[in-house]
Coordinates of C-alpha atoms in Angstrom, one line a residue:
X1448 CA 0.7 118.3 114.7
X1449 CA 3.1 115.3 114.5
X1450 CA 5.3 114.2 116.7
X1451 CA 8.5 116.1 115.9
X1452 CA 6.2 119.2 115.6
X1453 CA 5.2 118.5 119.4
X1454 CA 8.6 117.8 120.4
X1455 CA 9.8 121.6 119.0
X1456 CA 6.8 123.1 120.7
X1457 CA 7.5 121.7 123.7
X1458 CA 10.9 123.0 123.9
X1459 CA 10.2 126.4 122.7
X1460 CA 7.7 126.8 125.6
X1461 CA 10.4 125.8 128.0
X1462 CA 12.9 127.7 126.7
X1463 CA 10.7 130.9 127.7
X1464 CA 11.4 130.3 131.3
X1465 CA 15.4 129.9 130.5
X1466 CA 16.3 133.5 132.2
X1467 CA 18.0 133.9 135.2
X1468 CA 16.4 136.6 137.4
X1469 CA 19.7 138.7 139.6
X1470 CA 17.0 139.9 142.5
X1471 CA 15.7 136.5 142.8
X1472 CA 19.6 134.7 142.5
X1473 CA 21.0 137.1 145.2
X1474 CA 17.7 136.3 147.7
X1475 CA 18.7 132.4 146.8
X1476 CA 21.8 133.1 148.1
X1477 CA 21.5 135.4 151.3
X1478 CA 18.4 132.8 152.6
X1479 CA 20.8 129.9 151.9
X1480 CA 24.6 130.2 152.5
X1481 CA 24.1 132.9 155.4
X1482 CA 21.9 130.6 157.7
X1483 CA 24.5 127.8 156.2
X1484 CA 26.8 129.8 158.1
X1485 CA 25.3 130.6 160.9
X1486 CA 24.0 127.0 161.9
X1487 CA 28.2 126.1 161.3
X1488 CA 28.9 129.3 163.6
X1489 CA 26.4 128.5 166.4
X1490 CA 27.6 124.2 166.4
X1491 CA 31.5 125.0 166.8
X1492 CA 30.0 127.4 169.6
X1493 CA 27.5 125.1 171.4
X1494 CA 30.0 122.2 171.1
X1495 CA 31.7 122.9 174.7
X1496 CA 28.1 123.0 176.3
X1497 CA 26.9 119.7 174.6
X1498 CA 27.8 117.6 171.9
X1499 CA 24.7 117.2 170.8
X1500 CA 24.1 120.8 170.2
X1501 CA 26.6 120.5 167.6
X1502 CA 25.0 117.6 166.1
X1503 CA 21.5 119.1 165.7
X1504 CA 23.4 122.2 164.1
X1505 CA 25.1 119.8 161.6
X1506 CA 21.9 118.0 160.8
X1507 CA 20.4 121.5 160.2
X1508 CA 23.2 122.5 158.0
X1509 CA 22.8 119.7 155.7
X1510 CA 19.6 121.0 154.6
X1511 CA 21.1 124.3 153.8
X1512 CA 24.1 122.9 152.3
X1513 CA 22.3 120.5 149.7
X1514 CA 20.0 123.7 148.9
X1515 CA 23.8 125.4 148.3
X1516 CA 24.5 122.8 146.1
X1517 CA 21.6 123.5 144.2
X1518 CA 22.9 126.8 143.7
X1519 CA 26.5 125.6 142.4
X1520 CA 24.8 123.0 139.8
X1521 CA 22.8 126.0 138.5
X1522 CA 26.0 127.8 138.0
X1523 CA 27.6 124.8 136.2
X1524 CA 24.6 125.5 133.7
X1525 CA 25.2 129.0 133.2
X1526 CA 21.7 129.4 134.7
X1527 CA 22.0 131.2 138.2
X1528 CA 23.1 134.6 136.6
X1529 CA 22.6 135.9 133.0
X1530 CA 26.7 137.0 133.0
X1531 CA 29.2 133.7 132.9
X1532 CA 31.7 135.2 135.2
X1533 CA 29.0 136.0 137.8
X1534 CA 28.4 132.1 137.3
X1535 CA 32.0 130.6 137.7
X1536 CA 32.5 132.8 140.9
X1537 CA 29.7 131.8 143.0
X1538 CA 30.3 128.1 141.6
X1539 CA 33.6 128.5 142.7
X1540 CA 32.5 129.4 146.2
X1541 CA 29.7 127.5 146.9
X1542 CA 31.7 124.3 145.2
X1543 CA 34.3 125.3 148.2
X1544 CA 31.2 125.3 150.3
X1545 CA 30.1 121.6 149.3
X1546 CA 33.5 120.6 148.8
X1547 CA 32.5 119.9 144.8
X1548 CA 35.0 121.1 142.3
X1549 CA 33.5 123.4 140.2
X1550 CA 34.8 123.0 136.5
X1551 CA 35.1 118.9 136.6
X1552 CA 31.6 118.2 138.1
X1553 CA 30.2 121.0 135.5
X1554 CA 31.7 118.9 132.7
X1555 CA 30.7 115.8 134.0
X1556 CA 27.5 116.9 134.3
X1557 CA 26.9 118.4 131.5
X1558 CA 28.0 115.0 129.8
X1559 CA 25.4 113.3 131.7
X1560 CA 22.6 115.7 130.6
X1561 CA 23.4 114.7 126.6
X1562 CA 23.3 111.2 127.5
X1563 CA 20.9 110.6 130.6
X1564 CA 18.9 107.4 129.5
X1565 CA 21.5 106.4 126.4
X1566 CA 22.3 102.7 127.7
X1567 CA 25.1 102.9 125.0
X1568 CA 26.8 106.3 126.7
X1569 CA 26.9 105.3 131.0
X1570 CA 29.5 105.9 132.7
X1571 CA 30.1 109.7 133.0
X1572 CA 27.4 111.4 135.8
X1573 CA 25.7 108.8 136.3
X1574 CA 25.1 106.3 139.3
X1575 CA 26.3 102.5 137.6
X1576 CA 23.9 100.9 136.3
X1577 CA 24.2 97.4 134.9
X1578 CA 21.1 96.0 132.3
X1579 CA 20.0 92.2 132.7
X1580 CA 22.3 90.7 130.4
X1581 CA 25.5 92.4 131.4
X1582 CA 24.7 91.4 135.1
X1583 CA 24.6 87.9 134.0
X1584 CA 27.8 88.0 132.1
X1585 CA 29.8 89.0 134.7
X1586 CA 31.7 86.7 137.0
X1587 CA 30.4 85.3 140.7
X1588 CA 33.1 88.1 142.5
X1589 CA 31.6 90.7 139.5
X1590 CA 28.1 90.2 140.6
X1591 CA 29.2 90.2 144.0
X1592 CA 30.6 93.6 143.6
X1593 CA 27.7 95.2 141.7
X1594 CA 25.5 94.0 144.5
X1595 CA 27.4 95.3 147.4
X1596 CA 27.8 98.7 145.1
X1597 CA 23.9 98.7 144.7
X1598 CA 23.2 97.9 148.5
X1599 CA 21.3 100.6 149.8
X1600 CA 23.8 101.0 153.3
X1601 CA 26.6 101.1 150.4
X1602 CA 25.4 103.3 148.5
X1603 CA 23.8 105.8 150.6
X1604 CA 26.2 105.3 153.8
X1605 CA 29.9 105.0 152.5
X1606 CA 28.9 106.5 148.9
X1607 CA 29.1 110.3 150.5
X1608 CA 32.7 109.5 152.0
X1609 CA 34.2 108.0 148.5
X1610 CA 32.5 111.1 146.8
X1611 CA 34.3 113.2 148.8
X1612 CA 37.1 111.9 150.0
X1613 CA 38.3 110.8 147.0
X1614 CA 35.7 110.8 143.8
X1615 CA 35.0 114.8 144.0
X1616 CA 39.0 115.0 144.8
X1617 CA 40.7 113.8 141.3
X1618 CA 40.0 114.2 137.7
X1619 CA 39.2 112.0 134.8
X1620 CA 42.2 111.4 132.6
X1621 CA 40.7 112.9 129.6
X1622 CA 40.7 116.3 131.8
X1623 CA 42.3 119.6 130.3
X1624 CA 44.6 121.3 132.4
X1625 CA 42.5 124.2 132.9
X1626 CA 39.8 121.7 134.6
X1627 CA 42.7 120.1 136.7
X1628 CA 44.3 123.3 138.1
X1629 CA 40.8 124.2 139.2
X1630 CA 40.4 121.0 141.0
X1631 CA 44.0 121.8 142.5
X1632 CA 41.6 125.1 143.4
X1633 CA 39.3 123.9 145.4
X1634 CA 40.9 121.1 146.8
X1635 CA 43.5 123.5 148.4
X1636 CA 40.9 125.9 149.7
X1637 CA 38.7 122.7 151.4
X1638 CA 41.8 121.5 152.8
X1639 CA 42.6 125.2 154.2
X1640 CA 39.4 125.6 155.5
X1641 CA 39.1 122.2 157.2
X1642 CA 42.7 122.5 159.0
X1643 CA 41.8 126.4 160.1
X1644 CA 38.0 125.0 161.6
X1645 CA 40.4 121.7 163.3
X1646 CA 43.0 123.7 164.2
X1647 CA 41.1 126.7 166.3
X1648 CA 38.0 124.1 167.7
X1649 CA 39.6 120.6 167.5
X1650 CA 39.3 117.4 165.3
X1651 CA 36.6 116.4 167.5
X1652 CA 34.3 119.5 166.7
X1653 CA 34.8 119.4 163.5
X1654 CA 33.6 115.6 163.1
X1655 CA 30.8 116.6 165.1
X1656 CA 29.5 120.2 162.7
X1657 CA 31.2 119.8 159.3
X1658 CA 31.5 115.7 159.1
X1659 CA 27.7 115.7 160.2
X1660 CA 26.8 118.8 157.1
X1661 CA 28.8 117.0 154.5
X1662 CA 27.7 113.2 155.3
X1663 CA 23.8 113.9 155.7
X1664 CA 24.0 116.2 153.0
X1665 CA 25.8 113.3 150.9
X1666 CA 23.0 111.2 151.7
X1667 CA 20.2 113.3 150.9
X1668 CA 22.3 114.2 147.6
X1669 CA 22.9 110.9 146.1
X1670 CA 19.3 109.7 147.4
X1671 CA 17.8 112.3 145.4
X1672 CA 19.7 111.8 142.2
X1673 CA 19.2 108.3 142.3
X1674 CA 15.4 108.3 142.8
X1675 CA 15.4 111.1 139.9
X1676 CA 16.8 108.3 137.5
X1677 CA 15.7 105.2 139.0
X1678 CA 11.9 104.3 139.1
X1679 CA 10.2 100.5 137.1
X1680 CA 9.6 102.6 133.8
X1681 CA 12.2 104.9 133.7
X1682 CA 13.3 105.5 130.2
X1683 CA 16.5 104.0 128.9
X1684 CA 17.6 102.9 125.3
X1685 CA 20.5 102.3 122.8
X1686 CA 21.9 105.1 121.0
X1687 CA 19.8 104.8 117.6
X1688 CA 16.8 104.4 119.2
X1689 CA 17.7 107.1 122.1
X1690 CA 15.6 110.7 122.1
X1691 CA 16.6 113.6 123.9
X1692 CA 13.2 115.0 124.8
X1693 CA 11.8 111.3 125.8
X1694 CA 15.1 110.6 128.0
X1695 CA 14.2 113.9 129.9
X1696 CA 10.8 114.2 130.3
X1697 CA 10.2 110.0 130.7
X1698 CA 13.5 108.8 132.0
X1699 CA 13.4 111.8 134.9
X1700 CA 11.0 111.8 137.7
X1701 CA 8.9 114.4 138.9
X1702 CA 9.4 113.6 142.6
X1703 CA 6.4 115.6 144.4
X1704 CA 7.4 116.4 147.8
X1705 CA 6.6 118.4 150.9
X1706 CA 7.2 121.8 149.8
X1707 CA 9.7 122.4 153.0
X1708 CA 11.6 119.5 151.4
X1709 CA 11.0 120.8 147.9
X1710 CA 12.4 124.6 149.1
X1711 CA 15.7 122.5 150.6
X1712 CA 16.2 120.9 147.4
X1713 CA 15.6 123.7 145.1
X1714 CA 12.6 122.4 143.6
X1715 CA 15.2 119.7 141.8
X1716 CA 12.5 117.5 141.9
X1717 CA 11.3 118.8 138.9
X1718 CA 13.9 117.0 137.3
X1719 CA 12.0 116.6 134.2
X1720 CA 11.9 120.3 133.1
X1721 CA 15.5 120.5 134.3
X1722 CA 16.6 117.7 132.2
X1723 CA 14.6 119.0 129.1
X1724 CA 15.9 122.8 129.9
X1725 CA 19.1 122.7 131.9
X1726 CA 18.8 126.3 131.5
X1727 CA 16.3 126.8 133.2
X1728 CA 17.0 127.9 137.2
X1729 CA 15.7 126.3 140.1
X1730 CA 13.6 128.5 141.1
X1731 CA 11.5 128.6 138.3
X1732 CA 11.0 125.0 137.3
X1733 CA 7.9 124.9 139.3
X1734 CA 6.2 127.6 137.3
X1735 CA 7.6 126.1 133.9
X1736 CA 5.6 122.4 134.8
X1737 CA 2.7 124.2 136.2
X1738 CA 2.5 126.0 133.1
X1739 CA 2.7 123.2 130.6
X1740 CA 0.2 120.6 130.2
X1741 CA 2.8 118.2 128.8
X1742 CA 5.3 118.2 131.3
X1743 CA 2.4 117.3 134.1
X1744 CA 2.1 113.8 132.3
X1745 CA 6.1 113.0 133.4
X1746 CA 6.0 109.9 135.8
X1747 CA 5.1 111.4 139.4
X1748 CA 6.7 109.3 142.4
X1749 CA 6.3 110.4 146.4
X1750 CA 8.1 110.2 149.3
X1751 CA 6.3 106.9 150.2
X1752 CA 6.7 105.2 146.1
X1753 CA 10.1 106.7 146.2
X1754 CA 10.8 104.0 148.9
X1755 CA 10.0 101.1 146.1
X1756 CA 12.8 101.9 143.5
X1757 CA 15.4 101.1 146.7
X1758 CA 14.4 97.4 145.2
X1759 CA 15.5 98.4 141.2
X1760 CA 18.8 97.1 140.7
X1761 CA 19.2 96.2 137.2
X1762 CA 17.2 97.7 133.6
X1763 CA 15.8 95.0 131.5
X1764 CA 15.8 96.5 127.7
X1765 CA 13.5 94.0 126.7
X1766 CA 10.6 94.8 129.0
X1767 CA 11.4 98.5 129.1
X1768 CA 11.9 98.5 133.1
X1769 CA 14.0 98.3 136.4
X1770 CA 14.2 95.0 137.8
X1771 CA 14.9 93.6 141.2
X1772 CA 17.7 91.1 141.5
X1773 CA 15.4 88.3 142.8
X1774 CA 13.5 88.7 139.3
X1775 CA 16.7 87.9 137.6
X1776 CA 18.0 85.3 139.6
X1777 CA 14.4 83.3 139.2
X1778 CA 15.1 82.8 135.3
X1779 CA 18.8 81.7 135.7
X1780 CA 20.0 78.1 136.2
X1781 CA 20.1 77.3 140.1
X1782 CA 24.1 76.9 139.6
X1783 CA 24.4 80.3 138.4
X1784 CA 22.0 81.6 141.2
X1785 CA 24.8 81.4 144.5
X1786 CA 25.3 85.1 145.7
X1787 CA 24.3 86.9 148.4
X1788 CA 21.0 89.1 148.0
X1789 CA 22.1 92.6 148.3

């Protein structure tokens, strides 16, 4: 069997665990978004005892809020529920939920799936990512930038307040209007939700439940799809020599974690079969790469390796890897090597 033979086979066996299960999507739901509710419900109640109350029920809703996310970026593939409107209306809510507009991250998304790995096609989806030689081209204050952007207290600390504050909040200007008045959607029902929690327990409160939900949750969000991407020999390359199947099943990790973590992320970590079958839903990626031998041999990283790729800050094309900015700055000329280490 050649290559392109094993490449069709491997699809077609993933393609049989493409199919949305209703009993299994509604259970999703009830053991994720009620608690989500609850844990919110029981913080804006324990606030007036102790503050901290209300933290520990925010940490606790993060968990359950990034699992509800899980649920809206199945629905932005069509693959939480067999019917498309069944899809659009519990993205619509749980994107309220997450405070993620539904239609704009769905195409988005879906235009980072076609060209996850393409170096010629960043810049939709994706986390920046700058190769060797286009770090090096770039002006003292331009490398500057890209290392403060790359800085891990950046990134994973002020990244979830630009993503929701203002990334999540406005479109692209290539955006239909049918994509922007859905934005205007949720951004009207985030904003009435927020003022109705401030105005009946207080700005303070709300910090304290919501701001705590929606910043760990950020965290743990952009964490997880950077270390899904971002590992030495994750698999990038330019658009003629670029191949679906490789990009997905090389250039996505399987990250193996705890399974309490894995249940909270919605077994995402099996990023590999997601990115080879976006149509496949979260609950049954597991089965799909415990069922096929080839999709065992995708890069594995843990919760302790995972901790390395924090050092990856540029791709080098001509070794096929991630790079660490000291790497790069050893081969340049000592007057092009003044900036800060990020």
């Amino acid at each position: 069997m050649n290559d392109a033979e094993k490449t069709k086979q491997l699809r077609k066996e993933v393609a049989a665990y493409a199919k949305a299960e209703r009993n299994k999507s509604i259970m999703q739901m009830i053991n994720t978004i009620i608690p989500l509710l609850l844990l919110w419900s029981a913080g804006y109640y324990l606030v007036q005892f102790s503050p901290w109350y209300a933290v520990a029920c925010g940490v606790l809703s993060s968990a359950f809020l990034v699992r509800t996310f899980i649920i809206f970026h199945d629905c932005t593939h069509g693959s939480f529920f067999k019917n498309k409107k069944a899809n659009d209306i519990v993205g619509n809510i749980t994107g309220i939920l997450t405070s993620f507009p539904y239609m704009k991250w769905r195409r988005e998304h879906l235009i980072h799936h076609a060209s996850s790995g393409n170096l010629d096609k960043r810049g939709i989806g994706d986390i920046d990512m700058l190769t060797v030689d286009e770090y090096l081209a770039k002006s003292k204050l331009g490398r500057l930038g890209y290392r403060l952007y790359r800085n891990p207290i950046v990134m994973f600390g002020l990244g979830p307040l630009y993503l929701v504050l203002v990334l999540n909040r406005f479109n692209k200007k290539d955006a239909k209007k049918k994509e922007r008045l859905n934005t205007h959607f949720i951004n009207l029902m985030v904003l009435l939700l927020c003022a109705t929690l401030i105005y009946f327990f207080g700005w303070q409160s709300f910090l304290l439940v919501h701001g705590i939900t929606l910043f760990a949750a950020g965290s743990m969000g952009i964490w997880l799809f950077y270390i899904q991407h971002t590992y030495e020999d994750s698999y990038f390359e330019y658009d003629p020599e670029w191949d679906y199947v490789k990009a997905a099943v090389e250039g996505s990790s399987f990250y193996k974690l705890p399974k309490v973590l894995q249940w909270v992320t919605g077994n995402i970590g099996y990023h590999h079969v997601h990115h080879l079958a976006p149509r496949v839903p979260n609950y049954k990626l597991e089965e799909a790469h415990e069922s096929i031998t080839p999709l065992q041999k995708a890069t594995t990283i843990t919760l302790k390796t995972s901790l390395e790729s924090i050092r990856y800050k540029l791709y080098d094309p001509k070794q096929k890897k991630f790079v660490t900015f000291k790497e790069v700055d050893r081969k340049v000329p000592v007057k092009n090597n003044k900036s800060i280490h990020a």
